[in-house]
CSV table of C-alpha atoms (C1' of nucleotides) in Angstrom, one decimal:
chain,number,residue,atom,x,y,z
R,1,UNK,CA,124.2,126.2,83.2
R,2,UNK,CA,127.5,124.7,82.3
R,3,UNK,CA,127.1,121.2,80.9
R,4,UNK,CA,129.6,119.6,83.3
R,5,UNK,CA,127.5,120.4,86.4
R,6,UNK,CA,124.4,119.3,84.7
R,7,UNK,CA,125.9,115.9,84.0
R,8,UNK,CA,127.1,115.7,87.6
R,9,UNK,CA,123.6,116.5,88.8
R,10,UNK,CA,122.2,113.8,86.7
R,11,UNK,CA,124.6,111.4,88.4
R,12,UNK,CA,123.5,112.7,91.9
R,13,UNK,CA,119.9,112.3,90.9
R,14,UNK,CA,120.5,108.7,89.8
R,15,UNK,CA,122.4,107.9,93.0
R,16,UNK,CA,119.6,109.2,95.1
R,17,UNK,CA,117.0,107.2,93.3
R,18,UNK,CA,119.0,104.1,93.8
R,19,UNK,CA,119.4,105.0,97.5
R,20,UNK,CA,115.7,105.4,97.9
R,21,UNK,CA,115.0,102.2,96.0
R,22,UNK,CA,117.4,100.2,98.2
R,23,UNK,CA,115.8,101.6,101.4
R,24,UNK,CA,112.3,100.9,100.0
R,25,UNK,CA,113.3,97.3,99.2
R,26,UNK,CA,114.3,96.7,102.7
R,27,UNK,CA,111.1,98.2,104.1
R,28,UNK,CA,108.8,96.4,101.7
R,29,UNK,CA,110.4,93.1,102.4
R,30,UNK,CA,110.1,93.5,106.1
R,31,UNK,CA,106.6,95.0,106.4
R,32,UNK,CA,104.9,94.3,103.1
R,33,UNK,CA,103.4,96.8,100.7
R,34,UNK,CA,100.4,97.9,102.7
R,35,UNK,CA,102.1,98.2,106.0
R,36,UNK,CA,105.1,100.1,104.6
R,37,UNK,CA,104.7,103.8,105.2
R,38,UNK,CA,106.4,106.4,103.0
R,39,UNK,CA,107.8,107.8,106.3
R,40,UNK,CA,109.4,104.4,107.0
R,41,UNK,CA,111.2,104.5,103.7
R,42,UNK,CA,112.3,108.1,104.1
R,43,UNK,CA,113.8,107.3,107.5
R,44,UNK,CA,115.5,104.2,106.3
R,45,UNK,CA,117.0,106.2,103.4
R,46,UNK,CA,118.0,108.9,105.7
R,47,UNK,CA,116.3,111.7,103.8
R,48,UNK,CA,113.2,113.9,104.5
R,49,UNK,CA,109.7,112.8,103.8
R,50,UNK,CA,109.1,115.4,101.1
R,51,UNK,CA,112.2,114.6,99.1
R,52,UNK,CA,110.8,111.2,98.3
R,53,UNK,CA,108.3,112.8,96.0
R,54,UNK,CA,111.0,114.8,94.2
R,55,UNK,CA,112.3,111.5,92.9
R,56,UNK,CA,109.2,109.4,92.7
R,57,UNK,CA,105.5,110.2,92.0
R,58,UNK,CA,104.0,107.8,94.4
R,59,UNK,CA,104.4,104.8,96.7
R,60,UNK,CA,103.0,102.7,93.9
R,61,UNK,CA,105.6,103.8,91.5
R,62,UNK,CA,108.4,102.9,93.8
R,63,UNK,CA,107.0,99.4,94.3
R,64,UNK,CA,106.4,98.8,90.6
R,65,UNK,CA,109.9,99.9,89.9
R,66,UNK,CA,111.3,97.5,92.5
R,67,UNK,CA,109.2,94.6,91.2
R,68,UNK,CA,110.5,95.3,87.7
R,69,UNK,CA,114.0,95.2,88.9
R,70,UNK,CA,113.4,92.1,90.9
R,71,UNK,CA,112.0,90.3,87.9
R,72,UNK,CA,114.9,91.4,85.7
R,73,UNK,CA,117.4,90.4,88.3
R,74,UNK,CA,115.8,87.0,88.8
R,75,UNK,CA,115.5,86.5,85.1
R,76,UNK,CA,119.2,87.3,84.5
R,77,UNK,CA,120.2,84.9,87.3
R,78,UNK,CA,118.1,82.2,85.7
R,79,UNK,CA,119.4,82.9,82.2
R,80,UNK,CA,122.9,82.7,83.5
R,81,UNK,CA,122.5,79.2,85.0
R,82,UNK,CA,120.6,78.1,81.9
R,83,UNK,CA,123.4,79.2,79.7
R,84,UNK,CA,126.2,77.4,81.5
R,85,UNK,CA,126.9,73.8,80.6
R,86,UNK,CA,126.4,72.1,84.0
R,87,UNK,CA,123.9,69.3,84.6
R,88,UNK,CA,120.2,70.3,85.0
R,89,UNK,CA,120.2,69.3,88.7
R,90,UNK,CA,123.3,71.4,89.3
R,91,UNK,CA,121.7,74.4,87.6
R,92,UNK,CA,118.8,74.2,90.1
R,93,UNK,CA,121.3,73.7,92.9
R,94,UNK,CA,123.3,76.7,91.9
R,95,UNK,CA,120.2,78.8,91.8
R,96,UNK,CA,119.1,77.7,95.2
R,97,UNK,CA,122.6,78.3,96.7
R,98,UNK,CA,122.7,81.9,95.2
R,99,UNK,CA,119.3,82.8,96.7
R,100,UNK,CA,120.2,81.2,100.1
R,101,UNK,CA,123.4,83.1,100.2
R,102,UNK,CA,121.8,86.4,99.3
R,103,UNK,CA,119.0,86.0,101.8
R,104,UNK,CA,121.4,84.8,104.5
R,105,UNK,CA,123.6,87.9,104.0
R,106,UNK,CA,120.7,90.3,103.6
R,107,UNK,CA,121.8,91.2,100.1
R,108,UNK,CA,119.5,92.8,97.7
R,109,UNK,CA,119.9,89.9,95.2
R,110,UNK,CA,118.2,87.7,97.9
R,111,UNK,CA,115.6,90.3,98.7
R,112,UNK,CA,114.8,90.7,95.0
R,113,UNK,CA,113.7,87.1,94.9
R,114,UNK,CA,111.5,87.4,97.9
R,115,UNK,CA,109.9,90.6,96.5
R,116,UNK,CA,109.2,88.9,93.1
R,117,UNK,CA,107.5,85.9,94.8
R,118,UNK,CA,105.5,88.3,97.0
R,119,UNK,CA,104.5,90.3,94.0
R,120,UNK,CA,103.1,87.1,92.5
R,121,UNK,CA,101.0,86.3,95.6
R,122,UNK,CA,100.2,89.7,97.1
R,123,UNK,CA,97.5,90.9,94.7
R,124,UNK,CA,98.8,94.4,95.1
R,125,UNK,CA,97.9,96.3,92.0
R,126,UNK,CA,101.2,98.0,91.1
R,127,UNK,CA,102.8,94.6,91.5
R,128,UNK,CA,100.4,92.9,89.1
R,129,UNK,CA,101.0,95.8,86.6
R,130,UNK,CA,104.8,95.5,86.9
R,131,UNK,CA,104.6,91.7,86.5
R,132,UNK,CA,102.4,92.0,83.4
R,133,UNK,CA,104.4,94.7,81.7
R,134,UNK,CA,107.0,92.0,81.3
R,135,UNK,CA,104.6,90.1,79.2
R,136,UNK,CA,107.5,88.0,78.1
R,137,UNK,CA,107.4,84.5,79.6
R,138,UNK,CA,107.6,84.5,83.4
R,139,UNK,CA,111.0,83.8,85.1
R,140,UNK,CA,110.1,80.6,86.7
R,141,UNK,CA,108.6,79.3,83.4
R,142,UNK,CA,112.2,79.3,82.1
R,143,UNK,CA,113.1,76.6,84.5
R,144,UNK,CA,110.4,74.1,83.5
R,145,UNK,CA,112.5,72.9,80.6
R,146,UNK,CA,115.6,72.6,82.8
R,147,UNK,CA,113.6,70.3,85.2
R,148,UNK,CA,112.3,68.3,82.2
R,149,UNK,CA,115.8,67.7,81.0
R,150,UNK,CA,116.8,66.7,84.5
R,151,UNK,CA,113.9,64.2,84.5
R,152,UNK,CA,115.0,62.7,81.2
R,153,UNK,CA,118.5,62.3,82.6
R,154,UNK,CA,117.1,60.6,85.7
R,155,UNK,CA,118.5,63.3,88.0
R,156,UNK,CA,115.1,64.7,89.0
R,157,UNK,CA,112.0,62.8,90.2
R,158,UNK,CA,109.1,62.3,87.9
R,159,UNK,CA,106.0,64.4,88.0
R,160,UNK,CA,104.6,67.6,86.6
R,161,UNK,CA,107.7,69.9,86.1
R,162,UNK,CA,105.7,73.1,86.6
R,163,UNK,CA,104.4,71.8,89.9
R,164,UNK,CA,107.9,70.8,90.9
R,165,UNK,CA,109.4,74.2,90.1
R,166,UNK,CA,106.6,76.0,92.0
R,167,UNK,CA,107.0,73.7,95.0
R,168,UNK,CA,110.7,74.3,95.0
R,169,UNK,CA,110.5,78.0,94.9
R,170,UNK,CA,107.6,78.4,97.2
R,171,UNK,CA,109.6,76.5,99.7
R,172,UNK,CA,112.5,78.9,99.3
R,173,UNK,CA,110.0,81.7,99.7
R,174,UNK,CA,108.7,80.3,102.9
R,175,UNK,CA,112.3,79.9,104.3
R,176,UNK,CA,113.2,83.4,103.2
R,177,UNK,CA,110.2,84.9,104.9
R,178,UNK,CA,111.1,83.2,108.1
R,179,UNK,CA,114.7,84.4,107.8
R,180,UNK,CA,113.7,88.0,107.0
R,181,UNK,CA,111.3,88.2,109.9
R,182,UNK,CA,114.0,87.0,112.3
R,183,UNK,CA,112.0,83.8,113.2
R,184,UNK,CA,115.0,81.9,111.8
R,185,UNK,CA,118.5,83.2,112.5
R,186,UNK,CA,120.2,81.6,109.5
R,187,UNK,CA,119.2,79.8,106.4
R,188,UNK,CA,119.4,76.0,106.5
R,189,UNK,CA,121.5,74.0,104.2
R,190,UNK,CA,120.2,74.3,100.7
R,191,UNK,CA,120.7,70.5,100.2
R,192,UNK,CA,117.6,69.9,102.3
R,193,UNK,CA,115.5,71.5,99.7
R,194,UNK,CA,117.3,69.8,96.9
R,195,UNK,CA,115.8,66.6,98.2
R,196,UNK,CA,112.5,67.8,96.7
R,197,UNK,CA,114.0,66.8,93.3
R,198,UNK,CA,115.5,63.6,94.5
R,199,UNK,CA,114.1,60.4,92.8
R,200,UNK,CA,112.7,58.1,95.5
R,201,UNK,CA,114.9,55.0,95.1
R,202,UNK,CA,118.2,56.5,93.9
R,203,UNK,CA,121.2,58.2,95.3
R,204,UNK,CA,122.0,61.7,94.2
R,205,UNK,CA,125.4,60.8,93.1
V,1,UNK,CA,63.4,90.1,130.9
V,2,UNK,CA,62.6,86.4,131.0
V,3,UNK,CA,65.8,84.3,131.4
V,4,UNK,CA,65.1,82.1,128.4
V,5,UNK,CA,65.3,84.9,125.9
V,6,UNK,CA,68.5,86.2,127.5
V,7,UNK,CA,70.1,82.8,126.9
V,8,UNK,CA,69.0,82.8,123.4
V,9,UNK,CA,70.4,86.2,122.9
V,10,UNK,CA,73.7,85.0,124.2
V,11,UNK,CA,73.6,82.3,121.6
V,12,UNK,CA,72.9,84.8,118.8
V,13,UNK,CA,75.8,86.9,120.0
V,14,UNK,CA,78.2,84.0,120.0
V,15,UNK,CA,77.0,83.0,116.5
V,16,UNK,CA,77.6,86.5,115.2
V,17,UNK,CA,81.0,86.7,116.6
V,18,UNK,CA,81.9,83.4,115.0
V,19,UNK,CA,80.5,84.7,111.7
V,20,UNK,CA,82.6,87.8,111.9
V,21,UNK,CA,85.7,85.9,112.8
V,22,UNK,CA,85.2,83.5,109.9
V,23,UNK,CA,84.8,86.4,107.5
V,24,UNK,CA,87.8,88.1,108.9
V,25,UNK,CA,90.0,85.0,108.6
V,26,UNK,CA,89.3,84.8,104.9
V,27,UNK,CA,90.0,88.5,104.4
V,28,UNK,CA,93.2,88.5,106.4
V,29,UNK,CA,94.5,85.5,104.6
V,30,UNK,CA,93.9,87.0,101.2
V,31,UNK,CA,95.0,90.5,101.9
V,32,UNK,CA,97.2,90.5,104.9
V,33,UNK,CA,96.6,92.4,108.1
V,34,UNK,CA,97.5,95.9,106.9
V,35,UNK,CA,95.6,95.8,103.6
V,36,UNK,CA,92.5,94.3,105.1
V,37,UNK,CA,89.9,96.9,105.8
V,38,UNK,CA,87.2,96.7,108.4
V,39,UNK,CA,84.7,97.4,105.6
V,40,UNK,CA,86.1,94.4,103.7
V,41,UNK,CA,85.3,92.2,106.6
V,42,UNK,CA,81.9,93.7,107.2
V,43,UNK,CA,81.0,93.1,103.5
V,44,UNK,CA,82.4,89.5,103.6
V,45,UNK,CA,80.3,88.8,106.7
V,46,UNK,CA,77.3,90.4,105.2
V,47,UNK,CA,76.7,92.9,108.0
V,48,UNK,CA,76.9,96.6,108.4
V,49,UNK,CA,80.2,98.3,109.1
V,50,UNK,CA,79.1,99.7,112.5
V,51,UNK,CA,77.9,96.3,113.8
V,52,UNK,CA,81.5,95.1,113.8
V,53,UNK,CA,82.3,97.4,116.7
V,54,UNK,CA,79.3,96.0,118.6
V,55,UNK,CA,81.1,92.7,118.8
V,56,UNK,CA,84.7,93.7,118.7
V,57,UNK,CA,86.6,96.6,120.0
V,58,UNK,CA,89.1,97.0,117.2
V,59,UNK,CA,90.7,95.4,114.1
V,60,UNK,CA,93.6,94.5,116.3
V,61,UNK,CA,91.3,92.6,118.7
V,62,UNK,CA,89.8,90.5,115.9
V,63,UNK,CA,93.2,89.7,114.5
V,64,UNK,CA,94.6,88.7,117.9
V,65,UNK,CA,91.6,86.5,118.6
V,66,UNK,CA,92.1,84.7,115.2
V,67,UNK,CA,95.8,84.2,115.9
V,68,UNK,CA,95.0,82.7,119.2
V,69,UNK,CA,92.4,80.4,117.6
V,70,UNK,CA,94.9,79.5,114.9
V,71,UNK,CA,97.6,78.6,117.4
V,72,UNK,CA,95.1,76.5,119.4
V,73,UNK,CA,93.9,74.7,116.4
V,74,UNK,CA,97.4,74.0,115.1
V,75,UNK,CA,98.4,72.8,118.5
V,76,UNK,CA,95.5,70.4,118.9
V,77,UNK,CA,96.2,69.0,115.4
V,78,UNK,CA,99.8,68.4,116.4
V,79,UNK,CA,98.9,66.9,119.8
V,80,UNK,CA,96.5,64.6,118.0
V,81,UNK,CA,99.1,63.1,115.7
V,82,UNK,CA,101.6,63.0,118.5
V,83,UNK,CA,99.2,61.0,120.6
V,84,UNK,CA,98.5,58.3,118.0
V,85,UNK,CA,100.7,55.3,117.7
V,86,UNK,CA,101.9,55.6,114.1
V,87,UNK,CA,105.5,55.9,113.0
V,88,UNK,CA,107.2,59.4,113.4
V,89,UNK,CA,107.5,59.8,109.6
V,90,UNK,CA,103.8,59.0,109.2
V,91,UNK,CA,102.9,61.5,111.9
V,92,UNK,CA,104.6,64.2,109.8
V,93,UNK,CA,102.9,62.9,106.7
V,94,UNK,CA,99.5,62.9,108.3
V,95,UNK,CA,100.0,66.5,109.4
V,96,UNK,CA,101.1,67.6,106.0
V,97,UNK,CA,98.1,65.8,104.3
V,98,UNK,CA,95.7,67.5,106.7
V,99,UNK,CA,97.0,71.0,106.0
V,100,UNK,CA,97.2,70.3,102.2
V,101,UNK,CA,93.6,69.1,102.2
V,102,UNK,CA,92.4,72.1,104.2
V,103,UNK,CA,94.2,74.6,102.1
V,104,UNK,CA,93.1,72.9,98.9
V,105,UNK,CA,89.5,73.0,99.9
V,106,UNK,CA,89.6,76.5,101.4
V,107,UNK,CA,88.7,75.3,104.8
V,108,UNK,CA,89.4,77.2,107.9
V,109,UNK,CA,91.6,74.5,109.3
V,110,UNK,CA,94.0,75.1,106.4
V,111,UNK,CA,93.6,78.9,106.7
V,112,UNK,CA,94.5,78.7,110.4
V,113,UNK,CA,97.8,77.2,109.6
V,114,UNK,CA,98.6,79.9,107.1
V,115,UNK,CA,97.5,82.6,109.6
V,116,UNK,CA,99.7,81.2,112.3
V,117,UNK,CA,102.8,81.1,110.1
V,118,UNK,CA,102.1,84.6,108.9
V,119,UNK,CA,101.6,85.8,112.5
V,120,UNK,CA,105.1,84.4,113.2
V,121,UNK,CA,106.7,86.3,110.3
V,122,UNK,CA,104.5,89.4,109.9
V,123,UNK,CA,105.8,91.5,112.9
V,124,UNK,CA,102.2,92.8,113.3
V,125,UNK,CA,101.9,93.8,116.9
V,126,UNK,CA,98.6,92.1,117.8
V,127,UNK,CA,99.9,88.9,116.3
V,128,UNK,CA,103.1,89.0,118.4
V,129,UNK,CA,101.0,89.7,121.5
V,130,UNK,CA,98.6,86.8,120.8
V,131,UNK,CA,101.6,84.5,120.1
V,132,UNK,CA,103.3,85.4,123.3
V,133,UNK,CA,100.1,85.2,125.4
V,134,UNK,CA,100.5,81.5,124.8
V,135,UNK,CA,103.7,81.5,126.6
V,136,UNK,CA,103.6,77.7,126.6
V,137,UNK,CA,106.0,76.1,124.2
V,138,UNK,CA,105.3,77.0,120.6
V,139,UNK,CA,103.3,74.5,118.4
V,140,UNK,CA,106.1,73.6,116.0
V,141,UNK,CA,108.4,73.0,118.9
V,142,UNK,CA,106.3,70.0,119.8
V,143,UNK,CA,107.3,68.4,116.6
V,144,UNK,CA,111.1,68.5,117.2
V,145,UNK,CA,110.9,65.4,119.3
V,146,UNK,CA,108.9,63.6,116.7
V,147,UNK,CA,111.5,64.3,114.1
V,148,UNK,CA,114.3,63.2,116.5
V,149,UNK,CA,112.6,59.9,117.1
V,150,UNK,CA,112.2,59.5,113.3
V,151,UNK,CA,115.9,60.1,112.9
V,152,UNK,CA,116.8,57.5,115.5
V,153,UNK,CA,114.6,55.0,113.6
V,154,UNK,CA,116.3,55.9,110.4
V,155,UNK,CA,113.1,57.2,108.8
V,156,UNK,CA,114.2,60.8,108.7
V,157,UNK,CA,117.4,62.3,107.4
V,158,UNK,CA,120.1,63.4,109.8
V,159,UNK,CA,120.5,67.1,110.7
V,160,UNK,CA,119.3,69.7,113.1
V,161,UNK,CA,115.7,68.6,113.8
V,162,UNK,CA,114.5,72.2,114.5
V,163,UNK,CA,115.9,73.3,111.2
V,164,UNK,CA,114.2,70.3,109.5
V,165,UNK,CA,110.8,71.2,111.1
V,166,UNK,CA,111.1,74.9,110.1
V,167,UNK,CA,112.1,74.0,106.6
V,168,UNK,CA,109.2,71.6,106.2
V,169,UNK,CA,106.6,74.0,107.5
V,170,UNK,CA,108.0,77.1,105.7
V,171,UNK,CA,107.7,75.1,102.5
V,172,UNK,CA,104.1,74.4,103.3
V,173,UNK,CA,103.6,78.0,104.1
V,174,UNK,CA,105.0,79.0,100.7
V,175,UNK,CA,102.8,76.6,98.9
V,176,UNK,CA,99.8,77.7,100.8
V,177,UNK,CA,100.5,81.3,99.9
V,178,UNK,CA,100.6,80.5,96.2
V,179,UNK,CA,97.4,78.5,96.5
V,180,UNK,CA,95.5,81.2,98.4
V,181,UNK,CA,96.6,83.9,96.0
V,182,UNK,CA,95.5,81.9,93.0
V,183,UNK,CA,98.9,81.6,91.5
V,184,UNK,CA,98.6,77.9,91.9
V,185,UNK,CA,95.2,76.3,91.2
V,186,UNK,CA,95.7,73.2,93.3
V,187,UNK,CA,98.1,72.0,95.9
V,188,UNK,CA,100.7,69.6,94.7
V,189,UNK,CA,101.1,66.1,96.0
V,190,UNK,CA,102.2,66.3,99.6
V,191,UNK,CA,104.7,63.4,99.0
V,192,UNK,CA,106.9,65.9,97.1
V,193,UNK,CA,107.4,67.7,100.4
V,194,UNK,CA,107.9,64.5,102.3
V,195,UNK,CA,111.1,64.1,100.4
V,196,UNK,CA,112.6,66.8,102.6
V,197,UNK,CA,112.8,64.1,105.3
V,198,UNK,CA,114.1,61.4,103.1
V,199,UNK,CA,117.5,60.0,104.0
V,200,UNK,CA,119.8,60.4,101.0
V,201,UNK,CA,120.6,56.8,100.2
V,202,UNK,CA,117.5,54.9,101.3
V,203,UNK,CA,114.1,54.2,100.0
V,204,UNK,CA,111.1,55.5,102.0
V,205,UNK,CA,109.8,52.0,102.4
I,1,DG,C1',70.8,94.4,117.7
I,2,DT,C1',71.3,96.7,113.6
I,3,DC,C1',71.9,100.4,110.8
I,4,DT,C1',73.4,105.3,109.0
I,5,DA,C1',75.9,109.3,109.8
I,6,DT,C1',79.7,111.5,111.8
I,7,DA,C1',84.0,112.3,114.2
I,8,DA,C1',88.9,111.3,114.8
I,9,DA,C1',93.2,109.6,113.2
I,10,DA,C1',96.6,108.0,110.0
I,11,DG,C1',99.0,108.2,106.0
I,12,DG,C1',99.7,109.7,101.1
I,13,DA,C1',100.6,113.6,98.4
I,14,DT,C1',101.5,118.7,97.6
I,15,DA,C1',103.2,123.6,98.3
I,16,DG,C1',106.4,126.7,99.1
I,17,DA,C1',110.5,128.5,101.8
I,18,DC,C1',115.4,128.1,101.7
A,1,DG,C1',117.9,119.8,95.9
A,2,DT,C1',116.3,119.6,100.3
A,3,DC,C1',113.4,120.4,104.1
A,4,DT,C1',109.0,121.8,106.9
A,5,DA,C1',104.4,122.6,107.0
A,6,DT,C1',99.9,121.8,105.1
A,7,DC,C1',96.3,119.5,102.5
A,8,DC,C1',93.3,115.8,101.4
A,9,DT,C1',91.9,111.2,101.0
A,10,DT,C1',91.2,106.9,103.2
A,11,DT,C1',90.1,104.2,107.1
A,12,DT,C1',89.4,103.4,111.9
A,13,DA,C1',86.3,104.2,115.5
A,14,DT,C1',82.1,106.3,117.8
A,15,DA,C1',77.3,108.2,118.4
A,16,DG,C1',72.8,108.0,118.1
A,17,DA,C1',68.4,106.8,115.6
A,18,DC,C1',65.3,102.9,114.9
DNA sequence: GTCTATAAAAGGATAGAC
DNA sequence: GTCTATCCTTTTATAGAC
């Protein structure tokens, strides 16, 4: 009953939740929502099956929580590059490099991006719900204006900026999928993808 | 008992199998293997649940069969462009255009490509089995030499050709996923992706 | 060949001991 | 807080009537 221990317990509880979420992220990324079993997540987290339900109400809840985190994380990363004063093309480059590095090293920052993209395409209900609870503008939408500015400055090829952003990130998604599945052992040079932005008749420099 | 009717029955049987496979392809593409239910496929095919098992032994068998077909189809498409006498860069372009057109129009030729790529990344057992039963060299491997030739001719940027091929097709995979899921209403211009091959300081022409 | 009804298995969720 | 054992829903697969 002493307040100290209660606070400590709250800390333990929070740690466990994070531990479960981290394990679930890995499992969901590798198997997808439907194929991921609660028992897989429990094993990956190194705890018993039943304990999962002490911290989360359902598989859906875990997934929705992760998608929210993924969107937040992606959004923060995007806001960060938007805020700094580099050139538009370098903002896109920096974003790509961060994701490539994260995916290459199996870090959750990289996994978050993959999860967010999969949530967009999967049609899984809890994903849709989590995506829409953030009714604020979608993360990738924040990049359209960056691309537009880059086009005005002649750094980025002409064309519908939304289409360009989607093409760029779906390409990253495809690469990340191959990497995560082990089909590809390491991520390629991110400059290959940067060529998507490259105006036809002009050097990058 | 008359031979004529038996042959006609064989034809009906074959038609039904194709009908089920076509329905299954659509369902698998939209929901993924694990989330796809046999009842979904039956409904999509417009037949009863039980009848599925008259033509196939299991969900795994249907999936494996589709993956085999997808690999064959992709391989034939690749062999076809390899055989014709156009420039290497135009061979890649023609391949991309075909896939883009197929995915854009929801044709099975486009779906086959998506299925094949997903089979590579999914880790689903029947997919792996179907992929390995074709122990012959993998479809995308056939393109490495095309890219190499394009590099010698200065049409394609330098760099590991395998990496380039994988990057190119994983980008297509990502785009196709967005299209199939409805996140993207139409496929972008395939020339955007062709820039992946573009040497840095040179016009395509 | 085709369907409906049922069995069998898998996986999500809960209960209760410790 | 943590685990084991059990329940219950969902889905795969089979049986048997027509």
